[in-house]
mmCIF file of C-alpha atoms and ligand atoms in Angstrom:
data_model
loop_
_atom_site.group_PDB
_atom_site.id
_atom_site.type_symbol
_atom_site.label_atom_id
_atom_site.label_comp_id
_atom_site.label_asym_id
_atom_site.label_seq_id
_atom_site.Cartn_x
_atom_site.Cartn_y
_atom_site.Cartn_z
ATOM 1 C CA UNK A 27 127.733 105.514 -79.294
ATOM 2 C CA UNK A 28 123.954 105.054 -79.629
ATOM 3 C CA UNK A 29 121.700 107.055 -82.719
ATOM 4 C CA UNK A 30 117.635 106.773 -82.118
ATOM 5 C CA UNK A 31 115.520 108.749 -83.816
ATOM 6 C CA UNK A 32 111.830 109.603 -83.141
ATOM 7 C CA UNK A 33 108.976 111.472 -85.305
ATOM 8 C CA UNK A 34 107.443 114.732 -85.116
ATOM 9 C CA UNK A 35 103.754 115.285 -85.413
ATOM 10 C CA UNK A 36 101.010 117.063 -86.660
ATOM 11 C CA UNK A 37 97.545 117.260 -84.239
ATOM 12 C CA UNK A 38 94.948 116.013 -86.496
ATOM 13 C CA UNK A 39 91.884 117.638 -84.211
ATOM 14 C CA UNK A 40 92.434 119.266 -80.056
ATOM 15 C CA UNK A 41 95.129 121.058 -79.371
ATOM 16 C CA UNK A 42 94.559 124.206 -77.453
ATOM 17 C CA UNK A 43 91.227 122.680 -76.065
ATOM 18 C CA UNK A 44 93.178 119.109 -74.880
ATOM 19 C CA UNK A 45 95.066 121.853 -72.130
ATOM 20 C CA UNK A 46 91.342 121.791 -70.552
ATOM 21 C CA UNK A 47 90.317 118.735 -70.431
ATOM 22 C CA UNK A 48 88.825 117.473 -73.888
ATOM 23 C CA UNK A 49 90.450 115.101 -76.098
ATOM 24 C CA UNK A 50 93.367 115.195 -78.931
ATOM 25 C CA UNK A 51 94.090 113.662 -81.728
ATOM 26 C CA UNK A 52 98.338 114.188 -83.061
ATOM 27 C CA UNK A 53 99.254 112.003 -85.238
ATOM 28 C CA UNK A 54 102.837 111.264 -86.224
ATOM 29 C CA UNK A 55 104.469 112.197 -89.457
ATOM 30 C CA UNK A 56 107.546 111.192 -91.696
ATOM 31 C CA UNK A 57 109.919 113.790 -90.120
ATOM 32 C CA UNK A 58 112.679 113.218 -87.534
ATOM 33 C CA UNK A 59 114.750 114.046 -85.049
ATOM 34 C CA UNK A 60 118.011 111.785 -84.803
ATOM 35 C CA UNK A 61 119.706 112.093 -81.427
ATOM 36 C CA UNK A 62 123.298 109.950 -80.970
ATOM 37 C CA UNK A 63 124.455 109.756 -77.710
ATOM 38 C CA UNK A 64 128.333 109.442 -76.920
ATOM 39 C CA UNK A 65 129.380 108.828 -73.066
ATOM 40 C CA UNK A 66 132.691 110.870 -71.882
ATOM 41 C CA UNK A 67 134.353 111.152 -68.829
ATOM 42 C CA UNK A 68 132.049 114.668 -67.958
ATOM 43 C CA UNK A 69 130.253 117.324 -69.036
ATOM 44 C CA UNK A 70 127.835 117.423 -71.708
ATOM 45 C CA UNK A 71 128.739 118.556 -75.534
ATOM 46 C CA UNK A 72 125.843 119.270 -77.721
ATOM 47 C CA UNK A 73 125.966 119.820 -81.355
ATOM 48 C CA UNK A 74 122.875 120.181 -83.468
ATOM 49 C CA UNK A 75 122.619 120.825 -86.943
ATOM 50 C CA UNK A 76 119.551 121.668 -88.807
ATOM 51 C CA UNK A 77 117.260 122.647 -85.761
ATOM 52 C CA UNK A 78 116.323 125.925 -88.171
ATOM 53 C CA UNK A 79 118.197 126.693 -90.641
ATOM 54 C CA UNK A 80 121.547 126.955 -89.306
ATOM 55 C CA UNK A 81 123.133 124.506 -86.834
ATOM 56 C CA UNK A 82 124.893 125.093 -83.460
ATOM 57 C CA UNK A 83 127.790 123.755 -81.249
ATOM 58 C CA UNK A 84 127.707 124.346 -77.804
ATOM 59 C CA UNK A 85 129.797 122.915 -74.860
ATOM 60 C CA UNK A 86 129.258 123.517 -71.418
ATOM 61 C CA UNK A 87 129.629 121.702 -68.491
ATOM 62 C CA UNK A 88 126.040 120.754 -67.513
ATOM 63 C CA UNK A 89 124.323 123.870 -68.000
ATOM 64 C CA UNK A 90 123.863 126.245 -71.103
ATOM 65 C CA UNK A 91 126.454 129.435 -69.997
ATOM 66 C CA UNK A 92 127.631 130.039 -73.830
ATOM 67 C CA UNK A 93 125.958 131.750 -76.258
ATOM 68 C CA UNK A 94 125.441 129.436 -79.613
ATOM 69 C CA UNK A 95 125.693 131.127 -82.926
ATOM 70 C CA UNK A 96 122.173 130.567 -84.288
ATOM 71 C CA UNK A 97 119.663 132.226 -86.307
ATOM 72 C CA UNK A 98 116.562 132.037 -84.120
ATOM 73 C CA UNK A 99 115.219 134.016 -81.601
ATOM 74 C CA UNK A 100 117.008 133.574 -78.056
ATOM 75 C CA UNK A 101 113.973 132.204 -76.205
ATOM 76 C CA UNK A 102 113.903 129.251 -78.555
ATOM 77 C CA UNK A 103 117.759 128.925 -78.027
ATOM 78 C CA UNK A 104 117.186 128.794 -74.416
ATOM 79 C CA UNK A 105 114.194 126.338 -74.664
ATOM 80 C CA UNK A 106 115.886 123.783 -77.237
ATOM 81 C CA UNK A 107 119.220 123.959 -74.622
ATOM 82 C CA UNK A 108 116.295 123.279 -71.778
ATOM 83 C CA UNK A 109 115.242 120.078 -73.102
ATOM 84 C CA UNK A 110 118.360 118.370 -73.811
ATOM 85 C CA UNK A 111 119.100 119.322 -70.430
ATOM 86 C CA UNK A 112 116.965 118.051 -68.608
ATOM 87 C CA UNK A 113 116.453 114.926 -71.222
ATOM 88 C CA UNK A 114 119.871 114.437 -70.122
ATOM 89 C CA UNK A 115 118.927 114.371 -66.794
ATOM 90 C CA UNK A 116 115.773 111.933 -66.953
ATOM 91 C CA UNK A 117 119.017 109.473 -68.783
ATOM 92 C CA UNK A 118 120.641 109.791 -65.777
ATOM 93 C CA UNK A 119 118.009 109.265 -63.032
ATOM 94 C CA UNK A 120 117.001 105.922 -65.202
ATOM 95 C CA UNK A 121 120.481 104.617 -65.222
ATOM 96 C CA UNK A 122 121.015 105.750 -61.925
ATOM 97 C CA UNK A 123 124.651 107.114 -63.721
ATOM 98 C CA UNK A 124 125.000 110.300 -62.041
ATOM 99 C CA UNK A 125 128.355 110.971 -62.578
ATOM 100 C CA UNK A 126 128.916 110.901 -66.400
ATOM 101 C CA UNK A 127 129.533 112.818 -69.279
ATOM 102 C CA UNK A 128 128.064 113.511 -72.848
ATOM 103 C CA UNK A 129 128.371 114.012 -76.410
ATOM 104 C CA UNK A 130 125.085 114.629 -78.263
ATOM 105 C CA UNK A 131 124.818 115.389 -81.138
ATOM 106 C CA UNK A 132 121.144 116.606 -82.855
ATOM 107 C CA UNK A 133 120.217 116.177 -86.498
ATOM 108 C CA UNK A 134 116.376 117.122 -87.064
ATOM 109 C CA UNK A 135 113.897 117.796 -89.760
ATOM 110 C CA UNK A 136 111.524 119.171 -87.737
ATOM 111 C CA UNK A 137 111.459 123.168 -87.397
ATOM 112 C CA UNK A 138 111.361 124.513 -84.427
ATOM 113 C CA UNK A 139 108.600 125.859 -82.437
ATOM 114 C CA UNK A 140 106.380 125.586 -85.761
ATOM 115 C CA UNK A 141 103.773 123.036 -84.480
ATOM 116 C CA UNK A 142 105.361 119.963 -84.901
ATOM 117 C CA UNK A 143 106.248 119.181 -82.202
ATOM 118 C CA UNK A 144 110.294 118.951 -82.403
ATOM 119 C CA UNK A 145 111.227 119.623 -78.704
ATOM 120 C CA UNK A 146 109.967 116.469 -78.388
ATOM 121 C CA UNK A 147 111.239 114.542 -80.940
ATOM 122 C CA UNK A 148 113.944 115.526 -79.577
ATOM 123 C CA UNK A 149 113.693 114.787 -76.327
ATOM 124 C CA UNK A 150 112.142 111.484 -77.083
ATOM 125 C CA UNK A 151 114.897 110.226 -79.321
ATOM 126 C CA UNK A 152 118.094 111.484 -76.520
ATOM 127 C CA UNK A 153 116.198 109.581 -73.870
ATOM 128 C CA UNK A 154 115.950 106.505 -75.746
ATOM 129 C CA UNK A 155 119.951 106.692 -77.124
ATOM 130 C CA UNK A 156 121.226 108.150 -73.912
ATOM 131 C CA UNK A 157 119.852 105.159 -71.584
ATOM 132 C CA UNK A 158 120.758 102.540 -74.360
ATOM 133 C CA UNK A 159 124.039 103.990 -74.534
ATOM 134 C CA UNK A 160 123.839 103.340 -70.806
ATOM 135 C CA UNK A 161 123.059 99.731 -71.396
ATOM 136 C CA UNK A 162 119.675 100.374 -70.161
ATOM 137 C CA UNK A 163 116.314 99.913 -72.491
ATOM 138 C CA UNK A 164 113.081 101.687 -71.822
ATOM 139 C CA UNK A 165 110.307 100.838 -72.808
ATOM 140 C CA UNK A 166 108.613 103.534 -75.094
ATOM 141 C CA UNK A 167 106.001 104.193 -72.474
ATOM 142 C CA UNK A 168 108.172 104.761 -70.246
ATOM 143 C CA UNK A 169 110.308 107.148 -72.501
ATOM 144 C CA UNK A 170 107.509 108.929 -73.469
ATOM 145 C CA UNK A 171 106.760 109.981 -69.752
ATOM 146 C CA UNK A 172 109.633 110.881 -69.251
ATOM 147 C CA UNK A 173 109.847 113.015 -71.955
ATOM 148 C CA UNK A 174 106.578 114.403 -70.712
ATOM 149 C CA UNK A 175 108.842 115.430 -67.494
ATOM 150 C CA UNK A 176 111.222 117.163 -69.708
ATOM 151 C CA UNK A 177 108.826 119.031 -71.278
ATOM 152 C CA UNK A 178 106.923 120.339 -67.996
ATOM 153 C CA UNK A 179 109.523 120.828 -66.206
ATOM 154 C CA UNK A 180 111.293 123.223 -69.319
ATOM 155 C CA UNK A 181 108.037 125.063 -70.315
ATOM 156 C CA UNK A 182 106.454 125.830 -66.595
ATOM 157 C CA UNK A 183 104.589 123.005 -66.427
ATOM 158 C CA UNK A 184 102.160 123.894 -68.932
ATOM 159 C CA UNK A 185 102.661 120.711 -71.387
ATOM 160 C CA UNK A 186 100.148 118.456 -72.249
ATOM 161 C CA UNK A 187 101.219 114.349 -72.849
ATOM 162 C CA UNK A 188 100.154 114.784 -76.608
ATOM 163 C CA UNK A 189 103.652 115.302 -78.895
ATOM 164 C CA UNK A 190 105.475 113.260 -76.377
ATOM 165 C CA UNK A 191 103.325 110.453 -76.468
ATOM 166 C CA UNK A 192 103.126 110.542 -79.627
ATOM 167 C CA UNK A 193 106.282 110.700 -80.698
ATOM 168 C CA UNK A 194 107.495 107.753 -78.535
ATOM 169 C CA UNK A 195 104.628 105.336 -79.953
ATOM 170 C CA UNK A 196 104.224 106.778 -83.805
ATOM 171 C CA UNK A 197 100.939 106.511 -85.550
ATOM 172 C CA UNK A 198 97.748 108.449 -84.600
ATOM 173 C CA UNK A 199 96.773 108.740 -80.769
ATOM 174 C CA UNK A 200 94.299 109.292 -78.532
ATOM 175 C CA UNK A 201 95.205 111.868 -75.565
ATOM 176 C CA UNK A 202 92.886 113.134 -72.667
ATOM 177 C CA UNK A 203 94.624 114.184 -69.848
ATOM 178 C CA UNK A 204 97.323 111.637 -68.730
ATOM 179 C CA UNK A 205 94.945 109.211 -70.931
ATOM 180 C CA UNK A 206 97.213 108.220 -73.475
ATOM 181 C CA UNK A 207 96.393 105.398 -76.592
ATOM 182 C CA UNK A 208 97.685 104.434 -80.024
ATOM 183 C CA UNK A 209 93.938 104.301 -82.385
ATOM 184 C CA UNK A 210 93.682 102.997 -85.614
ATOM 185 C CA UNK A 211 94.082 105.124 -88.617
ATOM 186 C CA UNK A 212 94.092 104.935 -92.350
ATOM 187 C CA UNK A 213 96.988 105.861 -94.469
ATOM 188 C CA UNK A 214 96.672 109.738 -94.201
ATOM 189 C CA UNK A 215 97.915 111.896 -96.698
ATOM 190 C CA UNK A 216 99.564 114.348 -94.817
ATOM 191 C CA UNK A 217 100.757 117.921 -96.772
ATOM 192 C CA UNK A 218 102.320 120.283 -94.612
ATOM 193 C CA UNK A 219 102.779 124.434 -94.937
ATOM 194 C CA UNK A 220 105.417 126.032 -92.823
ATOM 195 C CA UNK A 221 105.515 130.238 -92.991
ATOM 196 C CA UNK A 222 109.236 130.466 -91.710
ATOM 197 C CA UNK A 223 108.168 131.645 -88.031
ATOM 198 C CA UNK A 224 106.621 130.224 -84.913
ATOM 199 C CA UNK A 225 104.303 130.831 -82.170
ATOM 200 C CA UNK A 226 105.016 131.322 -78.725
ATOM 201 C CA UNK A 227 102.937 127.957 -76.996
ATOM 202 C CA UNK A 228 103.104 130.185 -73.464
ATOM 203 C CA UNK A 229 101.366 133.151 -74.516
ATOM 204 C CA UNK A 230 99.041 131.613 -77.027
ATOM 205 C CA UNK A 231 98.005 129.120 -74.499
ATOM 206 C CA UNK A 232 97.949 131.757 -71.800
ATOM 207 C CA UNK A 233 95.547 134.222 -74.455
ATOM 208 C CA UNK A 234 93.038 131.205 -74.954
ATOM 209 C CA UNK A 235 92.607 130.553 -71.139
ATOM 210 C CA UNK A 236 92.112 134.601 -70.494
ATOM 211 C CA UNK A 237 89.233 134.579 -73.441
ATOM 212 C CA UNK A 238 87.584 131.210 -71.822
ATOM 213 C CA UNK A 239 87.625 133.148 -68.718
ATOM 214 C CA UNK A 240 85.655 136.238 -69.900
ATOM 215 C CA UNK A 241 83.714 135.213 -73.117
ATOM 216 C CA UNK A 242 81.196 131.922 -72.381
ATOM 217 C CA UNK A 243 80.927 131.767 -75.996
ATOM 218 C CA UNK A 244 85.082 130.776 -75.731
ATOM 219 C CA UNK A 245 84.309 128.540 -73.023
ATOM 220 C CA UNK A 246 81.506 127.188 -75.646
ATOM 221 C CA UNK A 247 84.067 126.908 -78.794
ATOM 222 C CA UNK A 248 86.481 124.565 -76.533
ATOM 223 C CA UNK A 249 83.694 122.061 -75.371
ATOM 224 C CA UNK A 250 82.994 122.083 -79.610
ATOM 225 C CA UNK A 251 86.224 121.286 -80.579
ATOM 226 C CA UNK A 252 85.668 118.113 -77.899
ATOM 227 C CA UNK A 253 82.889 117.327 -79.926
ATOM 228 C CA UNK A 254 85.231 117.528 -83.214
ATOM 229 C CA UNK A 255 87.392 115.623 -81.994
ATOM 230 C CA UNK A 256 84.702 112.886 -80.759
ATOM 231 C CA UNK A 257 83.689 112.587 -84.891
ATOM 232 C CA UNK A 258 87.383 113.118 -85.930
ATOM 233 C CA UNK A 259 87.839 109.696 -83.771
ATOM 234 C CA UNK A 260 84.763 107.728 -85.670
ATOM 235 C CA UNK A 261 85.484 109.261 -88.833
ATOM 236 C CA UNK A 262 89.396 107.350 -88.477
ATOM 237 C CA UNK A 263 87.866 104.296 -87.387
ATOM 238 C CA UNK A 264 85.901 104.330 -90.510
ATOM 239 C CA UNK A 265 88.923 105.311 -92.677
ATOM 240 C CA UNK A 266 86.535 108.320 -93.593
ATOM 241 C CA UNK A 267 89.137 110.669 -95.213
ATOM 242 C CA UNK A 268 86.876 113.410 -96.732
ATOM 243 C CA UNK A 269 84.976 113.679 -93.589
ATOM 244 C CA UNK A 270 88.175 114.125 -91.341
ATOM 245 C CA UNK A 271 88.812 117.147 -93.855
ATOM 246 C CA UNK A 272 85.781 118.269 -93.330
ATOM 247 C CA UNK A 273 86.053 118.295 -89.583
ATOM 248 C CA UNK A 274 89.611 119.717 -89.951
ATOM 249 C CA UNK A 275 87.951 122.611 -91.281
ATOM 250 C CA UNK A 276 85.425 123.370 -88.477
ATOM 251 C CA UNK A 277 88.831 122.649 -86.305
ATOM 252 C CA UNK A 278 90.367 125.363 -87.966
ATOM 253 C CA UNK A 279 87.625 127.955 -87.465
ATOM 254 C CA UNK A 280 87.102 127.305 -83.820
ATOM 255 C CA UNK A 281 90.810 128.112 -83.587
ATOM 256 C CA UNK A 282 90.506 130.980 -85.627
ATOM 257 C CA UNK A 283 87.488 132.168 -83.040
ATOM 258 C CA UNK A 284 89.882 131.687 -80.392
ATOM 259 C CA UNK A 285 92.355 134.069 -82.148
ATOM 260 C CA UNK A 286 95.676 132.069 -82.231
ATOM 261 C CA UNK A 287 95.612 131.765 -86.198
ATOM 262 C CA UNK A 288 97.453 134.188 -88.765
ATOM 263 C CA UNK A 289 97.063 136.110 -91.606
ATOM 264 C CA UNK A 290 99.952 133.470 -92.555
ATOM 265 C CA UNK A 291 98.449 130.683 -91.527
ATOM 266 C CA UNK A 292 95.168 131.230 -92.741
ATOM 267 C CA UNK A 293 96.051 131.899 -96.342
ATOM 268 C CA UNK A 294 97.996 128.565 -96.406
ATOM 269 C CA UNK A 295 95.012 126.958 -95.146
ATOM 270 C CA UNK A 296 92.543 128.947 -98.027
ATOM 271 C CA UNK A 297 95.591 127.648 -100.760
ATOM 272 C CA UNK A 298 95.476 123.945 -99.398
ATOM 273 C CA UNK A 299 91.899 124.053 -99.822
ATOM 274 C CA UNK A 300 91.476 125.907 -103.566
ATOM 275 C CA UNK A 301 94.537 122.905 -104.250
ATOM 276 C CA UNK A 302 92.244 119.406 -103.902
ATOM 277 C CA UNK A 303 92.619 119.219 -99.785
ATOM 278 C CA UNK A 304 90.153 117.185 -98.234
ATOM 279 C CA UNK A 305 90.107 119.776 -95.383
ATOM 280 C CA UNK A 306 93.267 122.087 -93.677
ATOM 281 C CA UNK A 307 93.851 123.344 -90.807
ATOM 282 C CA UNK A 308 96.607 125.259 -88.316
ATOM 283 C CA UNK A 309 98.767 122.617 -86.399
ATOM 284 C CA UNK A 310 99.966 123.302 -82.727
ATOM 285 C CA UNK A 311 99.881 126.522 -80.670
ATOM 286 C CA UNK A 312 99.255 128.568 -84.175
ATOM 287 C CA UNK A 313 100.256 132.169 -83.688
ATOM 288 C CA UNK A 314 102.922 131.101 -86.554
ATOM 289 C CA UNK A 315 104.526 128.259 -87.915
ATOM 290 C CA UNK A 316 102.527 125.350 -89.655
ATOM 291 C CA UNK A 317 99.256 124.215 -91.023
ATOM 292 C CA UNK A 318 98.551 120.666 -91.956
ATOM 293 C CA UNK A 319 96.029 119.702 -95.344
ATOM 294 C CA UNK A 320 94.775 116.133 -96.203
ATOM 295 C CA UNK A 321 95.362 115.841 -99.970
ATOM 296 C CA UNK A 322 96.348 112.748 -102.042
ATOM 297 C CA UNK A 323 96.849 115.182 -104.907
ATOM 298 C CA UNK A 324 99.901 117.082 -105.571
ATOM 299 C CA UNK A 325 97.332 120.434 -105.561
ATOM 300 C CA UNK A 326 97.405 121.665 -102.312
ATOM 301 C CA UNK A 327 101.318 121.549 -102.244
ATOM 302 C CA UNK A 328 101.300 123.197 -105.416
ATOM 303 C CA UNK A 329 98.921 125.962 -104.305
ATOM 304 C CA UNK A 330 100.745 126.420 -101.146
ATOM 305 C CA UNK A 331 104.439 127.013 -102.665
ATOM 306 C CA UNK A 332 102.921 129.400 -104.598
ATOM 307 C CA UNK A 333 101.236 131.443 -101.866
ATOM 308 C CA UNK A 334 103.100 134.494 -100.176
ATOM 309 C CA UNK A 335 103.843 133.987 -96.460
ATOM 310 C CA UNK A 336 104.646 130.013 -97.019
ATOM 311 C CA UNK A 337 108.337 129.658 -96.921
ATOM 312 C CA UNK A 338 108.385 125.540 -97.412
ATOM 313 C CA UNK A 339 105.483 123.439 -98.005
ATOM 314 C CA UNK A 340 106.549 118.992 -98.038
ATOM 315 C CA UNK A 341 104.444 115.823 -98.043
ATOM 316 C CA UNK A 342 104.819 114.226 -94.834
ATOM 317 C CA UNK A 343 102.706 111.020 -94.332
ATOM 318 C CA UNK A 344 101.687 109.346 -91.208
ATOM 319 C CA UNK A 345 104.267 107.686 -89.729
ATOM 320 C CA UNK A 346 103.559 104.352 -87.653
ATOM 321 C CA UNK A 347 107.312 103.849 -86.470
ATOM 322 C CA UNK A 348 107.771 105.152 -82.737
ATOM 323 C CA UNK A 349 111.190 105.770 -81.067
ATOM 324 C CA UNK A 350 113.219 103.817 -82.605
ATOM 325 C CA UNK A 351 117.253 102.769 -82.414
ATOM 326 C CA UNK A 352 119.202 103.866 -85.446
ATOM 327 C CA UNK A 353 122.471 102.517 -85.300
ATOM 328 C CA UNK A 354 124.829 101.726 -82.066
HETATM 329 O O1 PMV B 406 102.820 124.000 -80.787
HETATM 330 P P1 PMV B 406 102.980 122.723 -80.071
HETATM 331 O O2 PMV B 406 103.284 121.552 -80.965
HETATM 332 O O3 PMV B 406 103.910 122.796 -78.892
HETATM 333 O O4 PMV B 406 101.539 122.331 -79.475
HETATM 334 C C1 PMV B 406 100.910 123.091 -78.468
HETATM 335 C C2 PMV B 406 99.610 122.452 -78.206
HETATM 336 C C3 PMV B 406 98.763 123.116 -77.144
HETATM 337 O O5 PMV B 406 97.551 122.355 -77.043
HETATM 338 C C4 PMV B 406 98.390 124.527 -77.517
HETATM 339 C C5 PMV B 406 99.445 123.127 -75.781
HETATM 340 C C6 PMV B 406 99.661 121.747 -75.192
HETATM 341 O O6 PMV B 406 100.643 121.590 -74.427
HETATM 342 O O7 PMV B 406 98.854 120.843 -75.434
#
């Protein structure tokens, strides 16, 4: 038996403009997924608690045929039984172990399909306690591309290296294309607003490329969220934490021009900023799910638990700790 855990993340500046060719900045936050791995004869059990709000068992016999009693929609069911799937499978083609069986079992603080990026936190961490359970180590590169497999393969091949990268190596990175590197970062105070729901990546994605097709001035908007994300970089380096709000905030309203923010979503960014935030903006696909606020300040949480359409709003700080082994 072999428990690793691995964080989730928040993108700091990029996401929806990183899927054509400009860079991103996630940055991983004090949330996890814990994945321990348990070898059997054959088959594969899963159990998962806390993926939303209620947890699942499921056991099948290497693909998902029964229905899990869960409270989320059936597309995310699907998806979240996709990725341990095939994570199971990347364990196996590194071990070479074809023939085995397992228990996993899932315990995550990261909701799903809200933007921070839990499917692969989750497929991170089962990689990593799957091949050591294996007696194999990987290196976290190496886990975090294949990880990127897992999540290409499960969502059509329209993933980006961003959460898995970053999940494997912790701390802020640097992603542009299959350019992937840890930069330095100050201590970021990381407050977090979560309305309950979630976005679906596919559509939202697909919605942004049909608008960059017809509109120039969308084509325009993702070349000037490159250029955010160009200041966002120097503004880390210089540990410049009201400028990086301020630049989350022009992040924010590019992504709003785009159209995959909320009504949701935008009034926990408007409450983050009335609180003390440096600067707030949507995390993720958007559509649903979470926004992210710098704030030292217990304001911005504050403002955001009181504001209708936020279901849970937590500190989560960066978080410089990769994949990591828990416990074997
Ligand atoms: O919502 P998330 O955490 O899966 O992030 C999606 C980020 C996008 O840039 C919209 C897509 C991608 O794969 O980079």
């Amino acid at each position: 038996m072999v428990t690793a855990s691995a964080p989730g993340k928040v993108y700091l500046f990029g996401e929806h403009a990183v899927v054509y060719g400009e860079p991103a900045v996630p940055c991983a936050i004090e949330r996890r997924a814990t994945v321990t791995v348990t070898e059997r004869s054959d088959g594969l059990r899963v159990q998962a608690d806390d993926l939303s709000l209620n947890g699942f068992t499921v056991e099948y016999e290497g693909k998902a045929t029964d229905r899990p009693d869960i409270d989320v929609s059936e597309s995310l069911v699907d998806a979240g039984m996709g990725y341990i799937n095939e994570a199971i499978e990347q364990v196996k083609d590194a071990t070479g172990a074809e023939s085995v069986g397992f228990d996993v079992e899932i315990n995550s603080q990261i909701p799903l399909g809200a933007g921070l990026g839990s499917s692969a936190a989750v497929a991170v961490a089962a990689i990593d306690a799957g091949t050591r359970e294996l007696g194999v180590e990987l290196q976290p590169e190496e886990i975090a591309d294949r990880a990127y497999q897992v999540e290409k393969k499960v969502q059509d091949g329209e993933a980006s290296r961003a959460d898995t990268f970053c999940s494997a190596m912790g701390g802020a990175v640097r992603v542009e294309g299959d350019d992937c590197r840890q930069i330095e970062a100050p201590e970021l105070p990381f407050v977090v607003g979560y309305d309950g729901g979630a976005g679906d990546t596919g559509a939202l994605v697909a919605g942004v490329r049909r608008l960059r097709e017809q509109y120039d001035f969308a084509a325009d908007t993702v070349e000037a969220i490159g250029d955010i994300v160009r200041n966002g970089e120097q503004a880390l380096a210089d540990g410049n934490v009201e400028e990086l709000g301020r630049l989350m905030d022009f992040n924010h309203g590019l992504l709003s021009a785009l159209g995959v923010s909320s009504r949701s979503l935008d009034a926990m960014v408007w409450a983050a900023r009335n609180g003390e935030a440096h600067g707030a903006k949507l995390t993720g696909a958007g559509g649903g799910g979470c926004i992210v606020a710098l704030d030292e300040t217990a304001e911005s949480l504050t403002a955001m638990e009181y504001t209708p359409g936020c279901e849970q709003a937590f500190r989560a700080e960066l978080d410089t700790t990769g994949v990591q082994m828990e416990a074997e």
